[in-house]
Coordinates of C-alpha atoms in Angstrom, one line a residue:
M58 CA 0.0 0.0 0.0
K59 CA 2.8 2.4 0.9
N60 CA 4.4 1.9 -2.6
I61 CA 1.1 2.8 -4.3
V62 CA 0.8 6.0 -2.3
I63 CA 4.3 7.0 -3.1
A64 CA 3.7 6.3 -6.8
L65 CA 0.5 8.4 -6.8
F66 CA 2.2 11.2 -5.0
S67 CA 5.0 11.3 -7.6
T68 CA 2.3 11.3 -10.3
L69 CA 0.6 14.3 -8.8
L70 CA 3.9 16.1 -8.6
L71 CA 4.3 15.6 -12.3
F72 CA 0.8 17.0 -12.9
A73 CA 1.8 20.2 -11.2
C74 CA 4.6 21.1 -13.6
Q75 CA 3.9 24.3 -15.5
R76 CA 3.1 24.2 -19.2
G77 CA 6.2 24.2 -21.5
E78 CA 8.5 22.9 -18.9
V79 CA 8.7 19.4 -20.4
S80 CA 12.2 18.8 -21.7
N81 CA 12.2 15.0 -21.7
Y82 CA 9.4 12.9 -23.1
T83 CA 9.9 10.3 -20.4
Q84 CA 7.9 12.6 -18.1
Y85 CA 4.8 11.3 -19.9
L86 CA 3.5 8.4 -18.0
N87 CA 2.0 6.8 -21.1
H88 CA 5.5 6.4 -22.5
N89 CA 6.2 3.6 -20.1
D90 CA 6.4 0.3 -22.0
T91 CA 3.8 -1.3 -19.7
V92 CA 1.1 1.2 -20.7
K93 CA -1.4 -0.4 -23.2
Y94 CA -3.4 1.0 -26.1
V95 CA -7.1 1.0 -25.2
G96 CA -8.7 1.8 -28.6
K97 CA -10.6 4.8 -29.9
Q98 CA -13.9 3.8 -28.4
E99 CA -12.6 4.4 -24.9
C100 CA -11.7 7.9 -26.0
R101 CA -15.2 8.6 -27.3
V102 CA -16.6 8.0 -23.8
C103 CA -15.3 11.5 -22.7
H104 CA -14.5 13.2 -26.0
A105 CA -17.5 12.3 -28.1
E106 CA -17.7 15.6 -30.0
I107 CA -14.0 15.5 -31.0
Y108 CA -14.2 11.8 -31.7
D109 CA -17.2 12.2 -34.0
S110 CA -15.6 15.0 -35.9
Y111 CA -12.3 13.2 -36.2
M112 CA -13.9 10.1 -37.6
Q113 CA -14.9 12.2 -40.7
T114 CA -11.3 13.0 -41.5
G115 CA -9.1 11.2 -43.9
M116 CA -7.1 9.7 -41.1
G117 CA -10.2 8.5 -39.3
Q118 CA -11.4 6.8 -42.5
S119 CA -8.0 5.4 -43.6
F120 CA -8.7 1.7 -43.0
H121 CA -11.9 -0.3 -42.6
F122 CA -13.7 -3.5 -43.6
A123 CA -14.6 -3.6 -47.3
T124 CA -18.3 -3.2 -46.8
K125 CA -20.7 -1.0 -48.7
E126 CA -20.8 1.6 -45.9
H127 CA -17.0 2.1 -46.1
S128 CA -16.1 1.5 -49.7
A129 CA -15.9 4.2 -52.4
L130 CA -16.9 1.5 -54.9
T131 CA -20.5 1.5 -53.5
T132 CA -21.3 4.7 -55.5
S133 CA -19.2 3.7 -58.5
E134 CA -19.9 1.8 -61.6
M135 CA -17.6 -1.0 -60.4
P136 CA -15.2 -0.4 -63.3
L137 CA -13.4 -3.4 -65.0
I138 CA -9.7 -3.0 -65.5
H139 CA -7.3 -4.9 -67.8
D140 CA -3.6 -5.5 -67.4
S141 CA -2.6 -5.6 -71.1
I142 CA 1.0 -6.9 -70.3
K143 CA -0.1 -9.9 -68.3
N144 CA -3.4 -10.2 -70.2
L145 CA -5.5 -10.4 -67.0
S146 CA -8.7 -8.6 -66.2
Y147 CA -10.1 -7.6 -62.8
Q148 CA -13.8 -7.0 -61.9
P149 CA -15.1 -6.2 -58.4
F150 CA -18.6 -7.2 -57.4
W151 CA -20.8 -7.2 -54.4
K152 CA -22.4 -10.3 -52.8
N153 CA -24.8 -8.9 -50.2
D154 CA -22.5 -6.6 -48.1
S155 CA -19.3 -8.3 -49.0
L156 CA -16.9 -7.2 -51.8
Y157 CA -15.1 -9.7 -54.1
L158 CA -12.5 -9.3 -56.8
K159 CA -12.6 -11.5 -59.9
E160 CA -9.4 -12.1 -61.8
F161 CA -9.9 -13.7 -65.2
R162 CA -8.5 -14.2 -68.7
I163 CA -10.6 -14.7 -71.9
K164 CA -9.4 -16.4 -75.0
G165 CA -11.9 -16.1 -77.8
R166 CA -15.2 -16.8 -76.1
D167 CA -13.7 -19.0 -73.4
T168 CA -12.7 -18.1 -69.9
T169 CA -9.3 -19.7 -69.6
H170 CA -8.5 -18.5 -66.0
L171 CA -10.8 -17.5 -63.2
L172 CA -9.8 -16.6 -59.6
I173 CA -12.2 -15.0 -57.1
K174 CA -11.0 -13.6 -53.8
K175 CA -13.0 -11.9 -51.0
V176 CA -11.8 -8.4 -50.3
N177 CA -11.5 -8.1 -46.5
Y178 CA -10.3 -4.5 -46.1
K179 CA -10.2 -1.3 -48.0
I180 CA -7.2 1.0 -47.4
G181 CA -7.3 4.7 -48.1
S182 CA -9.8 7.3 -47.0
G183 CA -11.4 7.7 -50.4
Q184 CA -10.2 11.3 -50.7
H185 CA -7.7 10.1 -53.2
T186 CA -8.0 6.3 -53.5
N187 CA -9.4 3.0 -52.2
S188 CA -7.0 0.1 -52.4
H189 CA -8.0 -3.4 -51.4
L190 CA -6.5 -6.1 -49.1
F191 CA -7.4 -9.8 -48.5
E192 CA -6.6 -11.8 -45.4
I193 CA -6.1 -15.5 -44.9
N194 CA -5.2 -17.0 -41.5
G195 CA -4.1 -13.6 -40.4
Y196 CA -1.8 -13.0 -43.4
V197 CA -2.6 -9.7 -45.2
H198 CA -1.8 -9.0 -48.9
Q199 CA -2.7 -6.3 -51.3
M200 CA -5.0 -7.0 -54.3
P201 CA -4.3 -5.8 -57.9
Y202 CA -7.2 -3.3 -57.9
T203 CA -7.4 0.4 -56.8
Y204 CA -10.2 2.8 -57.3
Y205 CA -8.9 6.3 -57.8
T206 CA -11.7 8.4 -56.4
Q207 CA -10.5 11.8 -57.6
S208 CA -10.7 10.7 -61.2
A209 CA -13.5 8.2 -60.6
I210 CA -11.5 5.5 -62.5
A211 CA -10.0 2.2 -61.6
D212 CA -6.6 0.9 -62.4
L213 CA -3.8 -1.2 -61.0
P214 CA -2.4 0.0 -57.7
P215 CA 0.8 2.1 -57.5
G216 CA 3.8 -0.1 -58.2
F217 CA 1.7 -2.8 -60.0
E218 CA 1.8 -1.0 -63.4
K219 CA 4.3 -1.3 -66.3
G220 CA 4.6 -5.1 -66.1
N221 CA 5.1 -5.2 -62.3
N222 CA 1.7 -6.6 -61.4
T223 CA 2.5 -8.9 -58.5
R224 CA -1.2 -9.9 -58.4
F225 CA -2.1 -11.2 -54.9
S226 CA 1.4 -11.5 -53.4
R227 CA 2.4 -8.1 -52.1
E228 CA 2.7 -8.4 -48.3
I229 CA 1.2 -5.7 -46.1
G230 CA 3.8 -5.5 -43.3
L231 CA 4.1 -3.2 -40.3
E232 CA 5.8 -0.4 -42.3
C233 CA 2.7 0.0 -44.4
M234 CA 0.1 -0.9 -41.8
S235 CA 1.5 1.4 -39.1
C236 CA 1.0 4.5 -41.2
H237 CA -2.4 3.7 -42.8
N238 CA -3.9 2.4 -39.6
A239 CA -3.9 2.2 -35.8
Y240 CA -1.3 -0.2 -34.5
P241 CA -2.4 -3.8 -35.1
N242 CA -1.8 -6.9 -33.0
H243 CA 1.1 -8.2 -35.0
V244 CA 2.2 -11.9 -34.8
E245 CA 5.8 -12.0 -33.6
G246 CA 8.0 -14.0 -36.0
S247 CA 6.0 -12.9 -39.1
L248 CA 6.1 -10.1 -41.6
N249 CA 2.4 -9.7 -42.4
K250 CA 0.5 -11.9 -40.1
Y251 CA -1.9 -10.3 -37.5
N252 CA -4.0 -11.5 -34.6
S253 CA -6.3 -8.6 -35.0
I254 CA -6.4 -5.3 -37.0
P255 CA -8.1 -2.1 -35.9
S256 CA -10.1 0.2 -38.3
G257 CA -8.6 3.6 -39.1
I258 CA -5.9 5.8 -37.6
D259 CA -7.1 6.4 -34.1
C260 CA -6.7 8.9 -31.3
E261 CA -3.7 7.1 -29.7
R262 CA -1.5 7.5 -32.8
C263 CA -1.2 11.2 -32.0
H264 CA -1.7 11.1 -28.3
G265 CA 0.0 7.9 -27.3
P266 CA -1.4 4.8 -25.4
G267 CA -4.3 5.7 -23.3
E268 CA -4.5 3.1 -20.5
V269 CA -3.0 5.2 -17.7
H270 CA -5.0 8.3 -18.8
V271 CA -8.3 6.4 -18.7
K272 CA -7.5 4.8 -15.3
Q273 CA -6.6 8.2 -13.7
K274 CA -9.8 9.9 -15.0
L275 CA -12.0 7.0 -13.8
A276 CA -10.3 7.3 -10.4
G277 CA -11.3 11.0 -10.3
H278 CA -7.8 12.6 -11.0
I279 CA -8.8 15.6 -13.1
I280 CA -6.2 18.1 -14.2
D281 CA -6.9 21.8 -15.1
T282 CA -5.2 21.6 -18.5
S283 CA -5.5 25.4 -18.9
K284 CA -2.8 25.7 -16.3
Y285 CA -1.0 22.4 -16.2
I286 CA 0.1 19.6 -18.4
D287 CA -1.7 16.3 -17.9
Y288 CA 1.2 13.8 -18.2
T289 CA -1.0 10.8 -18.4
I290 CA -1.5 11.5 -22.1
V291 CA 0.3 13.5 -24.8
N292 CA -1.3 16.7 -26.1
P293 CA 0.8 17.5 -29.2
A294 CA -0.1 21.2 -28.9
K295 CA 2.0 21.3 -25.6
L296 CA 5.1 19.7 -27.1
P297 CA 8.1 21.7 -28.2
L298 CA 7.7 22.6 -31.9
D299 CA 10.2 20.0 -33.2
L300 CA 8.4 17.2 -31.3
Q301 CA 5.1 18.4 -32.5
F302 CA 6.5 18.2 -36.0
D303 CA 7.7 14.6 -35.4
V304 CA 4.2 13.5 -34.6
C305 CA 3.1 14.5 -38.1
Q306 CA 6.2 13.5 -40.0
R307 CA 6.1 10.0 -38.6
C308 CA 3.6 9.3 -41.5
H309 CA 3.5 12.4 -43.6
L310 CA 7.2 11.9 -44.6
Q311 CA 7.2 8.9 -46.9
G312 CA 10.5 7.6 -48.2
T313 CA 13.1 5.0 -47.5
A314 CA 12.6 4.4 -43.7
V315 CA 15.6 3.0 -41.9
L316 CA 14.8 1.7 -38.4
A317 CA 17.2 2.2 -35.5
E318 CA 18.5 -1.2 -34.4
G319 CA 16.1 -2.9 -32.0
K320 CA 13.2 -0.7 -33.0
T321 CA 10.0 -1.5 -35.0
F322 CA 7.5 0.6 -36.9
T323 CA 5.2 0.6 -33.9
D324 CA 7.7 1.9 -31.4
F325 CA 7.2 5.6 -32.1
K326 CA 5.1 7.4 -29.5
P327 CA 4.0 11.0 -29.7
G328 CA 6.5 13.2 -27.8
M329 CA 9.5 11.1 -28.9
P330 CA 12.1 12.4 -31.3
L331 CA 11.5 10.5 -34.5
T332 CA 15.2 9.9 -34.9
E333 CA 15.1 7.5 -31.9
V334 CA 13.1 5.2 -34.0
M335 CA 14.0 5.8 -37.6
D336 CA 15.6 8.0 -40.3
V337 CA 13.6 8.7 -43.4
Y338 CA 15.5 9.3 -46.7
L339 CA 14.4 10.8 -50.0
P340 CA 16.4 10.9 -53.2
K341 CA 17.4 14.5 -54.0
H342 CA 18.2 15.9 -57.5
K343 CA 19.5 19.3 -58.5
D344 CA 16.8 21.7 -59.6
S345 CA 14.0 19.2 -59.2
E346 CA 10.5 20.2 -58.1
S347 CA 9.0 16.8 -58.3
F348 CA 7.6 15.1 -55.2
I349 CA 5.9 12.0 -54.0
M350 CA 2.4 11.6 -52.5
A351 CA 3.3 11.7 -48.8
S352 CA 6.0 14.3 -48.9
H353 CA 4.2 17.0 -47.1
V354 CA 6.9 17.5 -44.5
D355 CA 9.7 17.5 -47.0
R356 CA 8.0 20.1 -49.2
L357 CA 6.9 22.3 -46.2
K358 CA 10.5 22.4 -44.9
E359 CA 11.6 23.9 -48.2
S360 CA 9.1 26.8 -47.8
A361 CA 10.2 30.3 -46.7
C362 CA 7.2 30.3 -44.4
F363 CA 8.6 27.4 -42.5
K364 CA 12.2 28.6 -42.5
T365 CA 11.3 32.1 -41.2
A366 CA 8.6 31.3 -38.7
E367 CA 7.7 28.9 -35.8
M368 CA 5.5 26.8 -38.0
T369 CA 4.2 23.2 -37.8
C370 CA 1.5 21.3 -39.6
V371 CA -1.1 22.3 -37.0
S372 CA -0.4 25.9 -37.7
C373 CA -2.8 25.4 -40.6
H374 CA -4.5 22.0 -40.0
N375 CA -6.9 21.0 -37.3
P376 CA -6.3 17.2 -37.2
H377 CA -9.8 16.8 -35.6
K378 CA -11.6 18.4 -38.6
S379 CA -12.0 17.1 -42.1
V380 CA -10.9 19.5 -44.8
T381 CA -14.1 18.8 -46.6
T382 CA -16.1 20.5 -43.7
L383 CA -14.0 23.7 -43.6
S384 CA -15.3 27.0 -44.9
A385 CA -14.0 28.3 -48.2
T386 CA -12.0 31.0 -46.4
Y387 CA -10.5 28.7 -43.7
F388 CA -7.0 28.5 -45.2
D389 CA -7.0 32.1 -46.5
N390 CA -7.6 33.2 -42.9
K391 CA -4.6 31.1 -41.8
C392 CA -2.4 32.8 -44.4
M393 CA -3.6 36.2 -43.3
Q394 CA -2.6 35.6 -39.7
C395 CA 1.0 36.1 -40.9
H396 CA 0.6 38.0 -44.2
E397 CA -1.1 41.3 -43.4
V398 CA -0.8 42.6 -47.0
C399 CA -3.0 39.8 -48.2
K400 CA -5.6 40.7 -45.6
E401 CA -5.6 44.3 -46.7
E402 CA -6.0 43.3 -50.3
Q403 CA -8.7 40.8 -49.4
T404 CA -6.9 38.0 -51.2
Q405 CA -8.8 34.9 -51.9
N406 CA -7.8 31.3 -52.5
C407 CA -4.1 31.8 -51.6
T408 CA -3.3 28.1 -52.0
S409 CA -4.3 27.9 -55.6
C410 CA -1.2 29.9 -56.6
H411 CA 1.1 29.3 -53.6
M412 CA 0.3 25.7 -52.9
P413 CA -1.1 24.4 -56.2
K414 CA -2.4 20.9 -56.7
S415 CA -0.1 18.7 -58.7
S416 CA 0.4 15.0 -59.6
S417 CA 2.9 13.0 -57.6
T418 CA 5.7 10.9 -59.1
D419 CA 4.6 7.8 -57.3
I420 CA 0.8 7.6 -57.5
M421 CA -1.1 8.0 -60.8
H422 CA -4.5 9.5 -61.3
V423 CA -4.3 11.8 -58.2
A424 CA -3.6 15.4 -57.6
I425 CA -2.3 16.6 -54.2
T426 CA -1.6 19.9 -52.6
D427 CA 2.1 20.9 -52.9
H428 CA 3.1 21.8 -49.4
K429 CA 6.0 23.9 -50.6
I430 CA 4.5 27.4 -50.0
G431 CA 5.9 29.8 -52.5
I432 CA 5.8 31.1 -56.1
H433 CA 5.5 28.2 -58.4
N434 CA 6.4 28.2 -62.1
D435 CA 3.9 26.5 -64.5
V436 CA 6.7 24.3 -65.9
K437 CA 8.7 22.4 -63.4
A438 CA 12.4 21.8 -64.0
E439 CA 13.5 18.3 -65.1
K440 CA 15.5 16.3 -62.6
G441 CA 19.1 17.4 -62.5
A442 CA 22.1 15.6 -61.2
F443 CA 21.5 13.1 -58.4
L444 CA 22.6 14.6 -55.1
G445 CA 22.1 11.5 -52.9
L446 CA 19.7 10.1 -50.4
I447 CA 19.0 12.7 -47.8
A448 CA 17.7 12.0 -44.3
I449 CA 14.9 14.5 -44.1
N450 CA 14.3 14.1 -40.3
N451 CA 17.9 13.8 -39.2
A452 CA 20.7 16.3 -40.1
K453 CA 23.4 13.9 -38.8
P454 CA 22.5 10.3 -39.6
T455 CA 25.1 7.6 -38.9
N456 CA 27.2 6.0 -41.7
L457 CA 25.4 2.7 -40.9
S458 CA 22.0 4.4 -41.3
K459 CA 23.2 5.8 -44.7
A460 CA 24.4 2.4 -45.8
K461 CA 21.1 0.8 -44.9
A462 CA 19.2 3.5 -46.7
Y463 CA 21.1 3.0 -50.0
L464 CA 20.6 -0.8 -49.8
K465 CA 16.9 -0.5 -49.0
H466 CA 16.3 2.0 -51.8
F467 CA 18.1 -0.2 -54.3
E468 CA 16.0 -3.2 -53.2
S469 CA 12.6 -1.5 -52.8
F470 CA 12.5 1.3 -55.3
E471 CA 15.3 1.5 -57.9
A472 CA 17.9 -1.1 -58.7
N473 CA 20.6 1.4 -59.7
P474 CA 24.1 -0.1 -59.1
N475 CA 25.4 3.3 -58.0
Y476 CA 23.3 2.8 -54.8
L477 CA 25.3 -0.3 -54.0
D478 CA 28.5 1.6 -54.4
S479 CA 27.3 4.3 -52.1
A480 CA 26.2 1.7 -49.6
F481 CA 29.6 0.1 -49.6
Y482 CA 31.3 3.5 -49.2
F483 CA 29.4 4.1 -45.9
L484 CA 29.8 0.4 -44.8
Q485 CA 33.6 0.8 -44.9
K486 CA 33.3 3.6 -42.4
T487 CA 31.5 1.3 -39.9
A488 CA 32.4 -1.8 -37.9
P489 CA 31.5 -5.1 -39.5
Y490 CA 27.7 -5.3 -39.3
F491 CA 26.5 -8.8 -40.2
T492 CA 23.0 -8.2 -41.5
V493 CA 23.9 -5.2 -43.6
Y494 CA 27.0 -6.7 -45.1
V495 CA 25.1 -9.9 -46.0
Q496 CA 22.4 -7.7 -47.7
Y497 CA 25.1 -5.8 -49.6
F498 CA 26.9 -8.9 -51.0
Y499 CA 23.6 -10.6 -51.7
L500 CA 22.2 -7.6 -53.7
K501 CA 25.6 -7.3 -55.4
Q502 CA 25.3 -10.9 -56.4
D503 CA 28.8 -11.4 -55.0
D504 CA 28.7 -15.0 -53.6
K505 CA 32.4 -15.1 -53.0
G506 CA 32.4 -11.9 -51.0
L507 CA 29.4 -13.1 -48.9
I508 CA 30.9 -16.5 -48.2
N509 CA 34.2 -14.9 -47.1
F510 CA 32.5 -12.4 -44.9
V511 CA 30.3 -15.0 -43.2
M512 CA 33.2 -17.4 -42.7
N513 CA 35.4 -14.8 -41.2
N514 CA 33.0 -12.9 -38.9
E515 CA 31.3 -14.1 -35.7
V516 CA 27.6 -13.2 -35.4
D517 CA 26.5 -11.6 -32.1
S518 CA 22.8 -12.3 -32.5
T519 CA 21.9 -10.0 -29.6
K520 CA 22.8 -7.0 -31.7
Y521 CA 20.2 -7.6 -34.4
S522 CA 16.4 -7.8 -34.6
N523 CA 14.9 -11.2 -35.4
S524 CA 13.5 -10.0 -38.7
S525 CA 16.8 -8.6 -40.0
L526 CA 18.8 -11.6 -38.8
A527 CA 16.3 -14.1 -40.2
M528 CA 16.5 -12.4 -43.6
A529 CA 20.3 -12.5 -43.5
Y530 CA 20.3 -16.2 -42.5
S531 CA 17.9 -17.2 -45.3
R532 CA 20.1 -15.3 -47.9
V533 CA 23.3 -16.9 -46.5
G534 CA 21.6 -20.3 -46.8
E535 CA 20.7 -19.6 -50.4
V536 CA 24.2 -18.5 -51.4
F537 CA 25.9 -21.4 -49.6
A538 CA 23.5 -23.9 -51.2
R539 CA 24.2 -22.4 -54.6
N540 CA 27.9 -23.0 -54.0
K541 CA 27.5 -26.6 -53.0
M542 CA 28.2 -25.9 -49.3
S543 CA 25.1 -27.9 -48.2
S544 CA 25.7 -28.6 -44.6
T545 CA 26.3 -24.9 -43.8
A546 CA 23.4 -23.9 -46.0
E547 CA 21.0 -26.2 -44.1
K548 CA 22.2 -24.7 -40.8
Y549 CA 21.4 -21.2 -41.9
F550 CA 18.0 -22.1 -43.5
N551 CA 17.1 -23.7 -40.1
K552 CA 18.2 -20.6 -38.2
A553 CA 16.0 -18.3 -40.4
T554 CA 12.8 -20.3 -39.9
I555 CA 13.5 -20.6 -36.1
R556 CA 13.9 -16.8 -35.8
M557 CA 10.8 -16.1 -38.0
P558 CA 8.7 -19.2 -38.1
F559 CA 5.7 -17.5 -39.8
V560 CA 7.5 -16.1 -42.8
I561 CA 6.4 -18.3 -45.7
D562 CA 9.2 -17.3 -48.1
Y563 CA 11.8 -18.6 -45.7
K564 CA 10.0 -22.0 -45.4
I565 CA 9.7 -22.3 -49.2
K566 CA 13.5 -21.7 -49.6
Q567 CA 14.2 -24.2 -46.8
G568 CA 11.8 -26.8 -48.2
A569 CA 13.2 -26.4 -51.8
F570 CA 16.7 -26.9 -50.5
L571 CA 15.8 -30.0 -48.6
L572 CA 14.1 -31.4 -51.7
K573 CA 17.2 -30.8 -53.8
Q574 CA 19.1 -32.7 -51.1
K575 CA 16.7 -35.6 -51.6
Q576 CA 15.4 -35.2 -48.0
L577 CA 11.8 -35.8 -49.1
S578 CA 10.3 -36.4 -45.7
A579 CA 11.9 -33.3 -44.2
S580 CA 10.9 -31.2 -47.2
K581 CA 7.3 -32.5 -47.1
I582 CA 7.0 -31.5 -43.4
V583 CA 8.2 -27.9 -44.2
F584 CA 5.9 -27.5 -47.2
S585 CA 2.9 -29.0 -45.4
D586 CA 3.5 -26.6 -42.5
A587 CA 3.6 -23.7 -44.9
L588 CA 0.4 -24.9 -46.6
T589 CA -1.4 -24.9 -43.3
L590 CA -0.2 -21.4 -42.5
N591 CA -1.0 -19.8 -45.9
P592 CA -2.4 -21.9 -48.8
T593 CA -2.2 -19.0 -51.3
F594 CA 1.4 -19.5 -52.3
K595 CA 1.8 -21.3 -55.7
E596 CA 5.3 -22.5 -54.8
I597 CA 3.9 -24.6 -51.9
H598 CA 1.5 -26.4 -54.2
L599 CA 4.2 -26.8 -56.8
N600 CA 6.7 -28.5 -54.5
L601 CA 4.1 -30.7 -52.8
G602 CA 3.0 -31.7 -56.2
Y603 CA 6.5 -32.6 -57.2
I604 CA 7.0 -34.6 -53.9
S605 CA 3.8 -36.5 -54.6
L606 CA 5.0 -37.2 -58.1
L607 CA 8.2 -38.7 -56.7
E608 CA 6.2 -40.8 -54.4
H609 CA 4.2 -42.0 -57.4
N610 CA 1.0 -40.6 -55.9
F611 CA -0.1 -39.3 -59.3
E612 CA -3.6 -38.3 -58.3
K613 CA -2.4 -36.0 -55.5
A614 CA 0.4 -34.6 -57.7
D615 CA -2.2 -33.7 -60.3
L616 CA -4.3 -31.9 -57.7
Y617 CA -1.4 -29.9 -56.2
L618 CA 0.0 -28.8 -59.6
K619 CA -3.4 -27.7 -60.9
Q620 CA -4.0 -25.8 -57.8
A621 CA -0.7 -24.0 -58.4
L622 CA -2.0 -23.1 -61.9
A623 CA -5.3 -21.9 -60.4
L624 CA -3.2 -19.4 -58.4
D625 CA -1.1 -18.4 -61.4
P626 CA -2.2 -19.4 -64.9
D627 CA 1.3 -18.6 -66.3
Y628 CA 3.3 -20.8 -63.9
V629 CA 5.6 -22.6 -66.3
L630 CA 7.2 -24.7 -63.6
A631 CA 3.7 -26.2 -62.8
Y632 CA 3.2 -27.0 -66.5
E633 CA 6.7 -28.6 -66.7
N634 CA 5.8 -30.9 -63.8
L635 CA 2.5 -31.7 -65.4
V636 CA 4.4 -32.8 -68.5
L637 CA 6.6 -35.0 -66.4
L638 CA 3.5 -36.4 -64.6
A639 CA 1.8 -37.2 -68.0
Q640 CA 5.0 -38.9 -69.3
M641 CA 5.3 -41.0 -66.2
Q642 CA 1.8 -42.2 -66.8
N643 CA 2.4 -42.6 -70.5
K644 CA -0.3 -40.0 -71.3
I645 CA 1.5 -38.6 -74.4
E646 CA -1.4 -36.6 -75.8
Q647 CA -1.9 -34.9 -72.4
A648 CA 1.8 -34.1 -72.3
K649 CA 1.5 -32.4 -75.7
V650 CA -1.3 -30.2 -74.4
Y651 CA 0.8 -29.0 -71.5
L652 CA 3.9 -28.5 -73.7
N653 CA 1.8 -26.3 -76.0
K654 CA 0.5 -24.4 -73.0
I655 CA 4.2 -23.7 -72.1
L656 CA 4.9 -22.4 -75.6
E657 CA 2.0 -20.0 -75.4
I658 CA 3.5 -18.5 -72.2
A659 CA 7.2 -18.8 -73.2
P660 CA 7.7 -19.3 -77.0
A661 CA 11.5 -19.8 -76.6
H662 CA 11.1 -22.6 -74.1
K663 CA 12.7 -26.0 -74.8
A664 CA 9.2 -27.4 -74.9
K665 CA 9.4 -27.0 -78.6
E666 CA 12.2 -29.6 -78.9
I667 CA 10.4 -32.0 -76.6
L668 CA 7.2 -31.7 -78.7
Q669 CA 9.2 -32.5 -81.9
K670 CA 10.6 -35.7 -80.2
L671 CA 7.2 -36.8 -79.1

């Protein structure tokens, strides 16, 4: 009892601090790791008016179930789209209150491929887009269909165009989920598996976890916030300007995000310096005025208004109010608070000239407000010389952070070899760092360099996160296997799946390795486990089909291989195994059908020679 009284007394002392005295975010009680997120409904109990207003904002509507109430497609004509490169079409349709997406291919009058998946979630507020996600056994992936609400047209999602349609395989990991939504209950040991997913960016993303705040209020501890800071919850308005800014730029600064070691994308809490959790890099070019969708912070920092005044995002934006509900003069009045001459001249619609809407370089069919406040030329300069990747939120990033940024940018956005050279330049200025060096040699396709590095450097596994270490282990296993170093390869494949047991890709690589080593039973166990976790991977069905073929279980082999083709109608490996299956059963005419299918997909395939022999 005595300890409880002392703790409460200390809390009340904190409450008595004067506004503006906070110099260390650890003064906030909700920054303690034991404090839990309670969900936005708890906030509504006391803050109903603010809650109801906020729920109409883009953030409040950023993520939800794909039902008619929450989908922009409800009022659309449900447009069909066609990927001319992959020759696949996509048509959404409603079945009662559930949304489905149909992928199909037509040849002549025949439907040669049909795959239907239920849409579980829509992502995006609808102010610009609605994209679509599906979930199976907790695994969440993006679907190849986006409705661009500004233009009222449908198309492939950003990044799926120009032959890059990954169909249903793009994983929605924490980096994506943590900015488009409240923090989910993520399954440890996975990349994109969740126990539960909330709906929409909630109050606690800007105010921090609310458990201690709710408990104190229910206990009757009320603070006069006009005089004092309530340290049970973060009020961004009472933070220093730089920390206010960090709350917004956590998500409104999109780029190549490099996590600090030991941190995850859910570790940031309002009031923290963002640099404690991550550095965010953008490629900079000389004389370039181009920008990406979520680059509001970067563009604002280039504005004279920002450089010459104590300005943050909330100087103009009320995060609790939807911009669609504001008066026509709302932003003009904000400008006139600083620009008296505009007020005298009764200027109207300042933003149309000084913050014009423009297309972004990363998302098609949308126009967004350029947050670089200034005088804009009609014609924007072409990109000049590449200046480098710049950490927008950190003036002094470490050499290790820079190396990670160049490697991630190479792997995720642009496979320019110069980025690898830059990464190596910064790596040489750091102590040997296992996961990053492995990533460098792997992306450089330098097997010899990777093998030498691994053989000559001990791994202190306590220095690295499970996710980064598992990826490195899986890649090391892949390289060692390719170079006939089987026993070492097997050890590293095992390490990867132990560290991250719910990552399907690591299991597929491990199972394929075991299969090549003729360890059929072990391989079958790995692939069967992967199938139970997530049956939507074509590679799992392919390999189980091949194992069944080797076991002379022809019926089961046929089922697995055809299921692989149902998931991907252009899966040449599945057709190759079906040819082998037909030959083993002396079904020559059936083998010819499959060989011709292969030639339709890959005209230069050796199937032509096999057909001639048959």
